[in-house]
Amino acid sequence: MLDELRELYQEVILDHGKNPRNFRDVEDATSQAHGSNPLCGDQLVVYVKVGDDDIIQDVSFVGKGCAISMASASMMTELVRGKTIDGANHMFDHVHHMCTGEGEDVDVTEFGEDADRIGVLSGVREFPVRVKCATLAWHTLKAAMEGKEEASSEA
Ligand code: ZN
């Protein structure tokens, strides 16, 4: 990775890790799910409120864990708010592919200016033991959107 990308990655992760966005519950959430990463001890609950039009009106999380898991959850909430369920699923696929090299990638042009912000998360590839930390919030979001109460720990 280029040095400046690595710096950006660390800066963004540190910022979100210290000041997580949307760190609260959603009282009128339409669904919520719990996710845990036993490898690191990260635990979180993701709340989503989805409207009749399938648009994510509100999304938040609470929990505790390492800086990467908290930062990733914080960034996730900012990225998927206002998106459709489909759009959020595409982001999940992209993040999963970026961090693990598995699955199929999607055309990032659909994310517009969000693509760069999502790309920051790919920095985790340099730290394989941290991949589950970075993808935990996304797996938990996906579980919540699918109406499951528990996210699979298989990242
Ligand atoms: Zn972690």
PDB file of C-alpha atoms and ligand atoms in Angstrom:
ATOM      1  CA  MET A   1       0.000   0.000   0.000  1.00  0.00           C
ATOM      2  CA  LEU A   2       1.162   3.525  -0.645  1.00  0.00           C
ATOM      3  CA  ASP A   3       2.352   5.342   2.438  1.00  0.00           C
ATOM      4  CA  GLU A   4      -0.234   8.068   2.075  1.00  0.00           C
ATOM      5  CA  LEU A   5      -3.020   5.511   1.853  1.00  0.00           C
ATOM      6  CA  ARG A   6      -1.744   3.802   4.953  1.00  0.00           C
ATOM      7  CA  GLU A   7      -1.702   7.146   6.725  1.00  0.00           C
ATOM      8  CA  LEU A   8      -5.219   7.931   5.592  1.00  0.00           C
ATOM      9  CA  TYR A   9      -6.320   4.517   6.757  1.00  0.00           C
ATOM     10  CA  GLN A  10      -4.822   5.002  10.197  1.00  0.00           C
ATOM     11  CA  GLU A  11      -6.182   8.515  10.477  1.00  0.00           C
ATOM     12  CA  VAL A  12      -9.732   7.514   9.602  1.00  0.00           C
ATOM     13  CA  ILE A  13      -9.672   4.412  11.796  1.00  0.00           C
ATOM     14  CA  LEU A  14      -8.301   6.367  14.739  1.00  0.00           C
ATOM     15  CA  ASP A  15     -10.850   9.131  14.301  1.00  0.00           C
ATOM     16  CA  HIS A  16     -13.831   6.796  14.077  1.00  0.00           C
ATOM     17  CA  GLY A  17     -12.415   4.571  16.821  1.00  0.00           C
ATOM     18  CA  LYS A  18     -12.145   7.504  19.200  1.00  0.00           C
ATOM     19  CA  ASN A  19     -15.381   9.202  18.199  1.00  0.00           C
ATOM     20  CA  PRO A  20     -17.732   6.536  16.908  1.00  0.00           C
ATOM     21  CA  ARG A  21     -20.674   7.919  14.932  1.00  0.00           C
ATOM     22  CA  ASN A  22     -24.203   6.712  15.603  1.00  0.00           C
ATOM     23  CA  PHE A  23     -23.129   4.989  18.807  1.00  0.00           C
ATOM     24  CA  ARG A  24     -26.617   4.599  20.313  1.00  0.00           C
ATOM     25  CA  ASP A  25     -29.670   2.430  19.917  1.00  0.00           C
ATOM     26  CA  VAL A  26     -32.657   3.162  17.688  1.00  0.00           C
ATOM     27  CA  GLU A  27     -35.843   3.057  19.755  1.00  0.00           C
ATOM     28  CA  ASP A  28     -38.109   2.307  16.827  1.00  0.00           C
ATOM     29  CA  ALA A  29     -35.694   0.027  15.018  1.00  0.00           C
ATOM     30  CA  THR A  30     -37.355  -2.437  12.657  1.00  0.00           C
ATOM     31  CA  SER A  31     -34.681  -5.014  13.387  1.00  0.00           C
ATOM     32  CA  GLN A  32     -31.485  -5.551  15.262  1.00  0.00           C
ATOM     33  CA  ALA A  33     -28.805  -8.204  15.434  1.00  0.00           C
ATOM     34  CA  HIS A  34     -25.948  -9.155  17.696  1.00  0.00           C
ATOM     35  CA  GLY A  35     -22.528  -9.983  16.362  1.00  0.00           C
ATOM     36  CA  SER A  36     -19.389 -11.159  18.077  1.00  0.00           C
ATOM     37  CA  ASN A  37     -15.854 -11.880  17.075  1.00  0.00           C
ATOM     38  CA  PRO A  38     -14.481 -14.324  19.642  1.00  0.00           C
ATOM     39  CA  LEU A  39     -10.980 -14.085  18.170  1.00  0.00           C
ATOM     40  CA  CYS A  40     -10.681 -10.542  19.438  1.00  0.00           C
ATOM     41  CA  GLY A  41     -13.554 -10.165  21.895  1.00  0.00           C
ATOM     42  CA  ASP A  42     -15.459  -7.627  19.799  1.00  0.00           C
ATOM     43  CA  GLN A  43     -19.183  -7.486  20.562  1.00  0.00           C
ATOM     44  CA  LEU A  44     -21.792  -5.307  18.978  1.00  0.00           C
ATOM     45  CA  VAL A  45     -25.465  -4.832  18.327  1.00  0.00           C
ATOM     46  CA  VAL A  46     -26.553  -3.151  15.114  1.00  0.00           C
ATOM     47  CA  TYR A  47     -29.964  -1.463  14.894  1.00  0.00           C
ATOM     48  CA  VAL A  48     -31.660  -0.650  11.621  1.00  0.00           C
ATOM     49  CA  LYS A  49     -34.865   1.136  10.817  1.00  0.00           C
ATOM     50  CA  VAL A  50     -36.059   0.322   7.326  1.00  0.00           C
ATOM     51  CA  GLY A  51     -38.978   2.160   5.735  1.00  0.00           C
ATOM     52  CA  ASP A  52     -41.715   0.693   3.524  1.00  0.00           C
ATOM     53  CA  ASP A  53     -39.667   1.805   0.537  1.00  0.00           C
ATOM     54  CA  ASP A  54     -36.772  -0.474   1.627  1.00  0.00           C
ATOM     55  CA  ILE A  55     -34.647   2.538   2.466  1.00  0.00           C
ATOM     56  CA  ILE A  56     -32.517   2.460   5.598  1.00  0.00           C
ATOM     57  CA  GLN A  57     -33.810   5.469   7.501  1.00  0.00           C
ATOM     58  CA  ASP A  58     -31.671   4.994  10.557  1.00  0.00           C
ATOM     59  CA  VAL A  59     -28.825   2.726  11.541  1.00  0.00           C
ATOM     60  CA  SER A  60     -26.719   2.649  14.669  1.00  0.00           C
ATOM     61  CA  PHE A  61     -24.678   0.375  16.868  1.00  0.00           C
ATOM     62  CA  VAL A  62     -23.574  -0.187  20.427  1.00  0.00           C
ATOM     63  CA  GLY A  63     -20.902  -2.474  21.741  1.00  0.00           C
ATOM     64  CA  LYS A  64     -17.313  -2.761  22.706  1.00  0.00           C
ATOM     65  CA  GLY A  65     -14.237  -4.010  21.020  1.00  0.00           C
ATOM     66  CA  CYS A  66     -10.979  -3.027  19.432  1.00  0.00           C
ATOM     67  CA  ALA A  67     -10.498   0.243  17.571  1.00  0.00           C
ATOM     68  CA  ILE A  68     -10.843  -1.407  14.177  1.00  0.00           C
ATOM     69  CA  SER A  69     -14.172  -3.053  14.978  1.00  0.00           C
ATOM     70  CA  MET A  70     -15.563   0.165  16.441  1.00  0.00           C
ATOM     71  CA  ALA A  71     -14.260   2.294  13.587  1.00  0.00           C
ATOM     72  CA  SER A  72     -15.597  -0.092  10.990  1.00  0.00           C
ATOM     73  CA  ALA A  73     -19.033  -0.109  12.647  1.00  0.00           C
ATOM     74  CA  SER A  74     -18.999   3.679  12.843  1.00  0.00           C
ATOM     75  CA  MET A  75     -18.107   3.992   9.164  1.00  0.00           C
ATOM     76  CA  MET A  76     -20.676   1.372   8.206  1.00  0.00           C
ATOM     77  CA  THR A  77     -23.498   3.350   9.839  1.00  0.00           C
ATOM     78  CA  GLU A  78     -22.505   6.486   7.949  1.00  0.00           C
ATOM     79  CA  LEU A  79     -22.199   4.651   4.651  1.00  0.00           C
ATOM     80  CA  VAL A  80     -25.474   2.721   4.589  1.00  0.00           C
ATOM     81  CA  ARG A  81     -27.799   5.357   6.017  1.00  0.00           C
ATOM     82  CA  GLY A  82     -30.211   6.471   3.314  1.00  0.00           C
ATOM     83  CA  LYS A  83     -29.313   3.526   1.096  1.00  0.00           C
ATOM     84  CA  THR A  84     -31.696   0.818  -0.037  1.00  0.00           C
ATOM     85  CA  ILE A  85     -31.371  -2.711   1.332  1.00  0.00           C
ATOM     86  CA  ASP A  86     -29.995  -3.722  -2.077  1.00  0.00           C
ATOM     87  CA  GLY A  87     -27.470  -0.906  -2.030  1.00  0.00           C
ATOM     88  CA  ALA A  88     -26.331  -1.853   1.468  1.00  0.00           C
ATOM     89  CA  ASN A  89     -25.998  -5.488   0.405  1.00  0.00           C
ATOM     90  CA  HIS A  90     -23.805  -4.441  -2.507  1.00  0.00           C
ATOM     91  CA  MET A  91     -21.604  -2.507  -0.097  1.00  0.00           C
ATOM     92  CA  PHE A  92     -21.406  -5.586   2.111  1.00  0.00           C
ATOM     93  CA  ASP A  93     -20.316  -7.695  -0.882  1.00  0.00           C
ATOM     94  CA  HIS A  94     -17.706  -5.132  -1.824  1.00  0.00           C
ATOM     95  CA  VAL A  95     -16.297  -4.785   1.698  1.00  0.00           C
ATOM     96  CA  HIS A  96     -16.235  -8.542   2.132  1.00  0.00           C
ATOM     97  CA  HIS A  97     -14.418  -9.025  -1.155  1.00  0.00           C
ATOM     98  CA  MET A  98     -11.990  -6.198  -0.410  1.00  0.00           C
ATOM     99  CA  CYS A  99     -11.081  -7.488   3.034  1.00  0.00           C
ATOM    100  CA  THR A 100     -11.001 -11.226   2.350  1.00  0.00           C
ATOM    101  CA  GLY A 101     -10.499 -11.565  -1.396  1.00  0.00           C
ATOM    102  CA  GLU A 102     -13.491 -13.926  -1.369  1.00  0.00           C
ATOM    103  CA  GLY A 103     -16.754 -13.701  -3.225  1.00  0.00           C
ATOM    104  CA  GLU A 104     -17.495 -11.519  -6.188  1.00  0.00           C
ATOM    105  CA  ASP A 105     -16.664  -7.888  -6.331  1.00  0.00           C
ATOM    106  CA  VAL A 106     -19.170  -5.325  -7.500  1.00  0.00           C
ATOM    107  CA  ASP A 107     -18.760  -2.310  -9.729  1.00  0.00           C
ATOM    108  CA  VAL A 108     -17.727   0.414  -7.286  1.00  0.00           C
ATOM    109  CA  THR A 109     -18.967   3.208  -9.555  1.00  0.00           C
ATOM    110  CA  GLU A 110     -22.442   2.635  -8.114  1.00  0.00           C
ATOM    111  CA  PHE A 111     -21.148   3.900  -4.770  1.00  0.00           C
ATOM    112  CA  GLY A 112     -20.140   7.263  -6.214  1.00  0.00           C
ATOM    113  CA  GLU A 113     -18.158   9.365  -3.795  1.00  0.00           C
ATOM    114  CA  ASP A 114     -18.609   6.732  -1.075  1.00  0.00           C
ATOM    115  CA  ALA A 115     -16.210   4.420  -2.938  1.00  0.00           C
ATOM    116  CA  ASP A 116     -13.138   6.139  -1.512  1.00  0.00           C
ATOM    117  CA  ARG A 117     -14.462   5.989   2.011  1.00  0.00           C
ATOM    118  CA  ILE A 118     -15.277   2.317   1.684  1.00  0.00           C
ATOM    119  CA  GLY A 119     -11.836   1.793   0.189  1.00  0.00           C
ATOM    120  CA  VAL A 120     -10.225   2.949   3.412  1.00  0.00           C
ATOM    121  CA  LEU A 121     -11.417  -0.280   4.999  1.00  0.00           C
ATOM    122  CA  SER A 122      -9.366  -2.308   2.541  1.00  0.00           C
ATOM    123  CA  GLY A 123      -6.293  -1.256   4.513  1.00  0.00           C
ATOM    124  CA  VAL A 124      -7.154  -4.061   6.897  1.00  0.00           C
ATOM    125  CA  ARG A 125      -5.931  -6.590   4.340  1.00  0.00           C
ATOM    126  CA  GLU A 126      -2.448  -5.873   5.622  1.00  0.00           C
ATOM    127  CA  PHE A 127      -3.501  -7.220   8.994  1.00  0.00           C
ATOM    128  CA  PRO A 128      -5.135 -10.606   8.369  1.00  0.00           C
ATOM    129  CA  VAL A 129      -5.963 -11.202  12.034  1.00  0.00           C
ATOM    130  CA  ARG A 130      -7.978  -7.975  11.944  1.00  0.00           C
ATOM    131  CA  VAL A 131     -10.196  -8.879   9.011  1.00  0.00           C
ATOM    132  CA  LYS A 132     -12.955 -10.241  11.256  1.00  0.00           C
ATOM    133  CA  CYS A 133     -12.789  -7.068  13.325  1.00  0.00           C
ATOM    134  CA  ALA A 134     -13.353  -4.972  10.213  1.00  0.00           C
ATOM    135  CA  THR A 135     -16.138  -7.090   8.740  1.00  0.00           C
ATOM    136  CA  LEU A 136     -18.039  -7.789  11.986  1.00  0.00           C
ATOM    137  CA  ALA A 137     -20.294  -4.732  11.751  1.00  0.00           C
ATOM    138  CA  TRP A 138     -21.114  -5.552   8.130  1.00  0.00           C
ATOM    139  CA  HIS A 139     -22.005  -9.154   8.925  1.00  0.00           C
ATOM    140  CA  THR A 140     -24.148  -7.950  11.796  1.00  0.00           C
ATOM    141  CA  LEU A 141     -25.860  -5.383   9.576  1.00  0.00           C
ATOM    142  CA  LYS A 142     -26.584  -8.088   7.008  1.00  0.00           C
ATOM    143  CA  ALA A 143     -28.043 -10.361   9.694  1.00  0.00           C
ATOM    144  CA  ALA A 144     -30.274  -7.530  10.927  1.00  0.00           C
ATOM    145  CA  MET A 145     -31.471  -6.776   7.400  1.00  0.00           C
ATOM    146  CA  GLU A 146     -32.293 -10.460   6.943  1.00  0.00           C
ATOM    147  CA  GLY A 147     -34.240 -10.530  10.189  1.00  0.00           C
ATOM    148  CA  LYS A 148     -31.740 -12.716  12.005  1.00  0.00           C
ATOM    149  CA  GLU A 149     -30.922 -11.960  15.608  1.00  0.00           C
ATOM    150  CA  GLU A 150     -27.428 -13.323  15.556  1.00  0.00           C
ATOM    151  CA  ALA A 151     -24.726 -12.718  12.978  1.00  0.00           C
ATOM    152  CA  SER A 152     -22.757 -15.704  11.895  1.00  0.00           C
ATOM    153  CA  SER A 153     -19.248 -15.536  13.281  1.00  0.00           C
ATOM    154  CA  GLU A 154     -17.895 -16.860   9.990  1.00  0.00           C
ATOM    155  CA  ALA A 155     -16.431 -13.740   8.463  1.00  0.00           C
TER     156      ALA A 155
HETATM  157 ZN    ZN B   1     -11.187  -6.645  17.043  1.00  0.00          ZN
END
